[in-house]
């Protein structure tokens, strides 16, 4: 990639020539001249100059998107060259939403270790938007999460696993008249304290709309966290209830916590396993993705 392109990417990411020059260790006037020269060569304005920074124009956004793809592709090429040189990938990078990180990733890592004992792993947990960007940028090999964001990317192949539905996790005795698999009425949830999870970015909006539609008081959220263990601790202290994917039922049962579906799902979304199409040609990545798919299809998402 040309120097002007790399510098353009840094200015776009920083939103400021000053910050970009510090990151690049390049004099600010030189960086400014280079950006102007790139604009002259392309015959378009790439940035809107604002009092407090730089904002991409539509043309700049288009260039940024393509150069990010080129940069990510080059990074993958370097990694693949090293893999050919060394005979194997030394590391596989997996991203997962919170539910799959808890319910699927431990099994997946055990299976990978059994088949590829010398392979090391990086596991990242994040929102679907974050994981999709990391996958597109070449920072992940596989992502397991809500699938809608991934299916919109032509460079990504998605294997759908099914619908994930959020229900309610509670301590025994919280709903004494509810059987193990019985649906909890929304009206029975109206006076409870709630724990929610930050990575489920659309959950709060979804169940607020649901409660409002049924003319019920909006849920009182006492904790919003990324940690299931912290959620469990606060739940025991306050006898609060947690909004969780029902696929976590076996995991939470080990903690003495029950999970029931609700009369209407608090949130529902399609989920899947995403891999860059360019990575399918790489044996280890493809086989690890196949293992993840096999394990994911065995899971009970209901």
Coordinates of N, CA and C in Angstrom, one line a residue, residues 113-259:
X113 N -7.8 -28.0 20.6 CA -6.6 -28.5 21.3 C -6.4 -29.9 21.0
X114 N -7.5 -30.7 21.0 CA -7.3 -32.1 20.7 C -6.8 -32.4 19.3
X115 N -7.2 -31.6 18.4 CA -6.9 -31.8 17.0 C -5.6 -31.1 16.6
X116 N -5.4 -29.9 17.1 CA -4.2 -29.1 16.8 C -3.5 -28.6 18.1
X117 N -2.8 -29.5 18.8 CA -2.2 -29.2 20.1 C -1.2 -28.1 20.1
X118 N -0.6 -27.7 18.9 CA 0.4 -26.7 18.9 C -0.2 -25.3 18.5
X119 N -1.5 -25.3 18.1 CA -2.2 -24.1 17.7 C -2.6 -23.3 18.9
X120 N -2.2 -22.0 18.9 CA -2.7 -21.1 20.0 C -3.9 -20.4 19.6
X121 N -4.6 -19.8 20.6 CA -5.9 -19.2 20.3 C -6.0 -17.8 20.9
X122 N -6.7 -17.0 20.2 CA -7.2 -15.7 20.8 C -8.7 -15.7 20.7
X123 N -9.3 -15.4 21.8 CA -10.8 -15.3 21.8 C -11.2 -13.9 22.2
X124 N -12.0 -13.2 21.4 CA -12.5 -11.9 21.7 C -14.0 -11.9 21.9
X125 N -14.5 -11.3 22.9 CA -15.9 -11.1 23.1 C -16.3 -9.7 22.8
X126 N -17.4 -9.5 22.0 CA -17.8 -8.2 21.7 C -19.2 -8.2 21.1
X127 N -19.7 -7.0 20.8 CA -21.0 -6.8 20.1 C -20.9 -7.3 18.7
X128 N -22.0 -7.6 18.1 CA -22.0 -8.1 16.7 C -21.3 -7.0 15.8
X129 N -21.6 -5.8 16.0 CA -21.0 -4.7 15.2 C -19.5 -4.8 15.3
X130 N -19.0 -4.9 16.5 CA -17.6 -4.9 16.7 C -17.0 -6.1 16.1
X131 N -17.6 -7.3 16.2 CA -17.0 -8.5 15.7 C -17.0 -8.5 14.2
X132 N -18.1 -8.0 13.6 CA -18.2 -7.9 12.1 C -17.0 -7.0 11.6
X133 N -16.8 -5.9 12.2 CA -15.7 -5.0 11.8 C -14.3 -5.7 11.9
X134 N -14.1 -6.4 13.1 CA -12.9 -7.1 13.3 C -12.7 -8.2 12.3
X135 N -13.7 -8.9 11.9 CA -13.6 -10.0 10.9 C -13.3 -9.3 9.5
X136 N -14.0 -8.3 9.2 CA -13.8 -7.6 7.9 C -12.4 -7.1 7.8
X137 N -11.8 -6.6 8.9 CA -10.5 -6.0 8.9 C -9.4 -7.1 9.0
X138 N -9.8 -8.4 9.1 CA -8.8 -9.4 9.1 C -8.2 -9.7 10.5
X139 N -8.8 -9.1 11.5 CA -8.3 -9.3 12.9 C -8.9 -10.5 13.5
X140 N -9.9 -11.1 12.9 CA -10.5 -12.4 13.3 C -10.6 -13.4 12.2
X141 N -10.5 -14.7 12.5 CA -10.7 -15.7 11.5 C -12.1 -16.2 11.5
X142 N -12.8 -16.3 12.6 CA -14.1 -16.8 12.7 C -14.9 -15.9 13.7
X143 N -16.1 -15.6 13.5 CA -17.0 -14.9 14.4 C -18.3 -15.7 14.6
X144 N -18.7 -15.8 15.9 CA -19.9 -16.5 16.2 C -20.8 -15.6 17.0
X145 N -21.9 -15.1 16.4 CA -22.8 -14.1 17.0 C -24.1 -14.0 16.2
X146 N -24.8 -12.9 16.5 CA -26.0 -12.6 15.7 C -25.5 -12.5 14.2
X147 N -26.3 -12.9 13.3 CA -25.8 -13.1 11.9 C -26.2 -12.0 11.0
X148 N -27.1 -11.2 11.3 CA -27.6 -10.2 10.3 C -26.5 -9.2 9.8
X149 N -25.7 -8.8 10.7 CA -24.6 -7.9 10.3 C -23.6 -8.5 9.4
X150 N -23.4 -9.8 9.6 CA -22.4 -10.5 8.8 C -22.9 -10.8 7.4
X151 N -24.2 -11.2 7.3 CA -24.8 -11.5 6.0 C -24.8 -10.4 5.0
X152 N -24.7 -9.1 5.6 CA -24.7 -8.0 4.7 C -23.3 -7.7 4.1
X153 N -22.3 -8.5 4.5 CA -20.9 -8.4 4.0 C -20.7 -9.4 2.9
X154 N -20.5 -9.0 1.6 CA -20.3 -9.9 0.5 C -19.0 -10.8 0.7
X155 N -18.0 -10.3 1.4 CA -16.8 -11.0 1.6 C -16.9 -12.1 2.7
X156 N -18.0 -12.2 3.4 CA -18.2 -13.1 4.5 C -19.2 -14.2 4.2
X157 N -18.9 -15.4 4.5 CA -19.8 -16.5 4.4 C -20.3 -16.9 5.8
X158 N -21.7 -17.0 5.9 CA -22.3 -17.3 7.2 C -23.0 -18.6 7.2
X159 N -22.8 -19.4 8.2 CA -23.5 -20.6 8.4 C -24.5 -20.4 9.5
X160 N -25.8 -20.3 9.2 CA -26.8 -20.0 10.2 C -27.0 -21.2 11.1
X161 N -27.1 -20.8 12.4 CA -27.3 -21.8 13.5 C -28.7 -21.8 14.0
X162 N -29.5 -20.7 13.8 CA -30.8 -20.7 14.3 C -31.1 -19.4 15.1
X163 N -32.4 -19.4 15.5 CA -32.8 -18.2 16.3 C -32.4 -18.3 17.8
X164 N -31.9 -17.3 18.3 CA -31.6 -17.2 19.8 C -32.7 -16.3 20.4
X165 N -33.3 -16.8 21.4 CA -34.3 -16.1 22.1 C -33.9 -15.8 23.6
X166 N -34.2 -14.6 24.0 CA -33.9 -14.2 25.4 C -35.1 -14.5 26.3
X167 N -34.8 -15.1 27.4 CA -35.8 -15.3 28.4 C -35.3 -14.7 29.7
X168 N -35.7 -15.3 30.8 CA -35.4 -14.8 32.1 C -34.7 -15.8 33.0
X169 N -33.6 -15.4 33.6 CA -32.9 -16.3 34.5 C -33.2 -15.8 35.9
X170 N -33.5 -16.8 36.8 CA -34.0 -16.4 38.2 C -33.6 -17.5 39.2
X171 N -33.6 -17.1 40.4 CA -33.3 -18.0 41.5 C -34.5 -18.9 41.8
X172 N -34.3 -20.1 42.3 CA -35.5 -20.9 42.6 C -36.3 -20.2 43.7
X173 N -37.6 -20.3 43.5 CA -38.5 -19.6 44.4 C -39.0 -18.2 44.0
X174 N -38.3 -17.7 43.0 CA -38.7 -16.4 42.5 C -40.1 -16.4 41.9
X175 N -40.3 -17.5 41.1 CA -41.6 -17.7 40.5 C -42.1 -19.1 40.9
X176 N -42.6 -19.3 42.1 CA -42.9 -20.6 42.7 C -43.9 -21.4 41.9
X177 N -44.8 -20.7 41.1 CA -45.8 -21.4 40.4 C -45.5 -21.7 39.0
X178 N -44.2 -21.5 38.6 CA -43.8 -21.7 37.2 C -43.0 -23.0 37.1
X179 N -43.5 -23.9 36.2 CA -42.7 -25.1 36.0 C -41.4 -24.9 35.2
X180 N -40.6 -25.9 35.1 CA -39.2 -25.7 34.6 C -39.3 -25.1 33.2
X181 N -40.1 -25.6 32.3 CA -40.1 -25.1 30.9 C -41.3 -24.2 30.6
X182 N -42.0 -23.8 31.6 CA -43.2 -23.0 31.4 C -42.8 -21.6 31.1
X183 N -43.6 -20.9 30.2 CA -43.4 -19.5 29.9 C -43.8 -18.6 31.0
X184 N -43.0 -17.6 31.4 CA -43.3 -16.7 32.4 C -44.1 -15.5 31.7
X185 N -45.2 -15.1 32.3 CA -46.0 -14.0 31.8 C -45.2 -12.7 32.0
X186 N -45.3 -11.8 31.1 CA -44.7 -10.5 31.2 C -45.2 -9.8 32.5
X187 N -46.4 -9.9 32.8 CA -47.0 -9.2 33.9 C -46.3 -9.7 35.2
X188 N -45.8 -10.9 35.3 CA -45.1 -11.4 36.5 C -43.7 -10.8 36.6
X189 N -43.2 -10.1 35.6 CA -41.9 -9.6 35.6 C -41.9 -8.1 35.9
X190 N -43.0 -7.5 36.0 CA -43.1 -6.0 36.0 C -42.5 -5.4 37.3
X191 N -42.6 -6.1 38.4 CA -42.1 -5.5 39.7 C -40.7 -6.0 40.1
X192 N -40.0 -6.6 39.2 CA -38.7 -7.2 39.5 C -37.6 -6.2 39.2
X193 N -36.4 -6.5 39.8 CA -35.2 -5.8 39.5 C -34.5 -6.6 38.4
X194 N -33.8 -5.9 37.4 CA -33.2 -6.6 36.3 C -31.7 -6.5 36.2
X195 N -31.1 -7.5 35.7 CA -29.7 -7.4 35.3 C -29.6 -7.7 33.8
X196 N -28.9 -6.8 33.1 CA -28.8 -6.9 31.7 C -27.3 -6.9 31.3
X197 N -27.0 -7.2 30.0 CA -25.6 -7.3 29.6 C -25.3 -6.3 28.5
X198 N -24.2 -5.6 28.7 CA -23.8 -4.5 27.8 C -23.6 -5.0 26.3
X199 N -23.2 -6.2 26.1 CA -22.9 -6.6 24.7 C -24.2 -6.9 24.0
X200 N -25.3 -7.1 24.7 CA -26.6 -7.3 24.0 C -27.2 -5.9 23.7
X201 N -26.6 -5.2 22.7 CA -26.9 -3.8 22.5 C -28.3 -3.4 22.2
X202 N -29.1 -4.4 21.7 CA -30.5 -4.0 21.3 C -31.5 -4.6 22.3
X203 N -31.0 -5.3 23.3 CA -31.9 -5.9 24.3 C -32.8 -4.9 25.0
X204 N -32.1 -3.9 25.6 CA -32.8 -3.0 26.5 C -33.9 -2.3 25.7
X205 N -33.6 -1.9 24.5 CA -34.6 -1.2 23.6 C -35.7 -2.2 23.3
X206 N -35.4 -3.4 23.0 CA -36.4 -4.4 22.7 C -37.4 -4.7 23.8
X207 N -36.9 -4.9 25.1 CA -37.9 -5.2 26.1 C -38.5 -4.0 26.7
X208 N -37.9 -2.8 26.5 CA -38.6 -1.6 26.9 C -39.8 -1.4 26.0
X209 N -39.6 -1.6 24.7 CA -40.8 -1.5 23.8 C -41.8 -2.5 24.1
X210 N -41.4 -3.7 24.4 CA -42.3 -4.8 24.7 C -43.2 -4.5 26.0
X211 N -42.5 -4.0 27.0 CA -43.3 -3.7 28.2 C -44.2 -2.5 28.0
X212 N -43.7 -1.5 27.2 CA -44.5 -0.3 26.9 C -45.8 -0.7 26.1
X213 N -45.6 -1.6 25.2 CA -46.7 -2.1 24.3 C -47.8 -2.7 25.2
X214 N -47.4 -3.4 26.2 CA -48.3 -4.1 27.1 C -48.7 -3.3 28.3
X215 N -48.4 -2.0 28.2 CA -48.8 -1.0 29.3 C -48.3 -1.5 30.7
X216 N -47.1 -2.0 30.7 CA -46.5 -2.4 32.0 C -45.4 -1.4 32.3
X217 N -45.0 -1.3 33.6 CA -43.9 -0.4 34.0 C -42.6 -0.9 33.3
X218 N -41.8 0.0 32.9 CA -40.5 -0.3 32.3 C -39.6 -1.1 33.3
X219 N -38.9 -2.0 32.8 CA -38.0 -2.8 33.7 C -37.0 -1.9 34.5
X220 N -36.8 -2.2 35.7 CA -35.9 -1.5 36.6 C -34.5 -2.2 36.5
X221 N -33.6 -1.7 35.7 CA -32.3 -2.3 35.6 C -31.4 -1.8 36.7
X222 N -30.9 -2.8 37.5 CA -30.0 -2.4 38.6 C -28.5 -2.7 38.3
X223 N -28.3 -3.4 37.2 CA -26.9 -3.7 36.8 C -26.9 -4.0 35.3
X224 N -25.9 -3.3 34.7 CA -25.7 -3.6 33.3 C -24.2 -3.9 33.2
X225 N -23.8 -5.1 32.8 CA -22.4 -5.5 32.9 C -22.1 -6.4 31.7
X226 N -20.8 -6.7 31.6 CA -20.3 -7.6 30.6 C -19.9 -9.0 31.3
X227 N -20.1 -9.0 32.6 CA -19.6 -10.2 33.3 C -20.8 -11.0 33.8
X228 N -20.9 -12.3 33.4 CA -22.0 -13.2 33.9 C -21.7 -13.4 35.4
X229 N -20.5 -13.6 35.8 CA -20.2 -13.9 37.2 C -20.6 -12.8 38.1
X230 N -20.4 -11.5 37.7 CA -20.8 -10.4 38.4 C -22.4 -10.4 38.5
X231 N -23.0 -10.7 37.3 CA -24.4 -10.7 37.3 C -25.0 -11.7 38.2
X232 N -24.4 -12.9 38.3 CA -24.8 -13.9 39.2 C -24.7 -13.5 40.7
X233 N -23.6 -12.8 41.0 CA -23.3 -12.3 42.3 C -24.4 -11.3 42.8
X234 N -24.7 -10.4 41.9 CA -25.7 -9.4 42.2 C -27.0 -10.0 42.3
X235 N -27.3 -11.0 41.5 CA -28.6 -11.6 41.5 C -28.8 -12.3 42.8
X236 N -27.8 -12.9 43.4 CA -28.0 -13.6 44.7 C -28.2 -12.6 45.8
X237 N -27.5 -11.4 45.7 CA -27.6 -10.4 46.7 C -29.0 -9.8 46.7
X238 N -29.6 -9.6 45.5 CA -30.8 -8.8 45.4 C -32.0 -9.6 45.0
X239 N -31.8 -10.9 44.7 CA -32.9 -11.7 44.1 C -33.4 -11.1 42.8
X240 N -32.5 -10.5 42.0 CA -32.9 -9.9 40.8 C -33.0 -11.0 39.7
X241 N -33.6 -10.6 38.6 CA -33.7 -11.5 37.4 C -32.8 -11.0 36.3
X242 N -32.3 -11.9 35.5 CA -31.4 -11.6 34.4 C -32.1 -11.9 33.0
X243 N -31.9 -11.0 32.1 CA -32.3 -11.3 30.7 C -31.2 -12.0 30.0
X244 N -31.4 -13.3 29.7 CA -30.3 -14.1 29.1 C -30.9 -14.9 27.9
X245 N -30.0 -15.3 27.0 CA -30.4 -16.2 26.0 C -30.8 -17.6 26.6
X246 N -31.9 -18.2 26.2 CA -32.3 -19.4 26.8 C -31.3 -20.6 26.5
X247 N -30.4 -20.4 25.6 CA -29.4 -21.4 25.3 C -28.4 -21.6 26.5
X248 N -28.4 -20.6 27.4 CA -27.5 -20.6 28.6 C -28.2 -21.4 29.7
X249 N -29.3 -22.0 29.5 CA -30.0 -22.8 30.6 C -29.1 -23.9 31.2
X250 N -28.4 -24.7 30.4 CA -27.5 -25.7 31.0 C -26.4 -25.1 31.8
X251 N -25.8 -24.0 31.3 CA -24.7 -23.4 32.0 C -25.1 -22.8 33.3
X252 N -26.2 -22.1 33.3 CA -26.7 -21.4 34.5 C -27.2 -22.4 35.5
X253 N -27.7 -23.6 35.0 CA -28.2 -24.6 36.0 C -27.1 -25.1 36.9
X254 N -25.9 -25.1 36.4 CA -24.7 -25.5 37.3 C -24.5 -24.5 38.4
X255 N -25.0 -23.3 38.2 CA -24.9 -22.2 39.3 C -26.2 -22.1 40.1
X256 N -27.1 -23.1 39.9 CA -28.3 -23.1 40.7 C -29.3 -22.1 40.2
X257 N -29.2 -21.6 39.0 CA -30.1 -20.6 38.5 C -31.0 -21.2 37.4
X258 N -32.2 -20.9 37.4 CA -33.2 -21.4 36.4 C -33.4 -20.4 35.3
X259 N -33.7 -20.9 34.1 CA -33.9 -20.1 32.9 C -35.3 -20.5 32.3

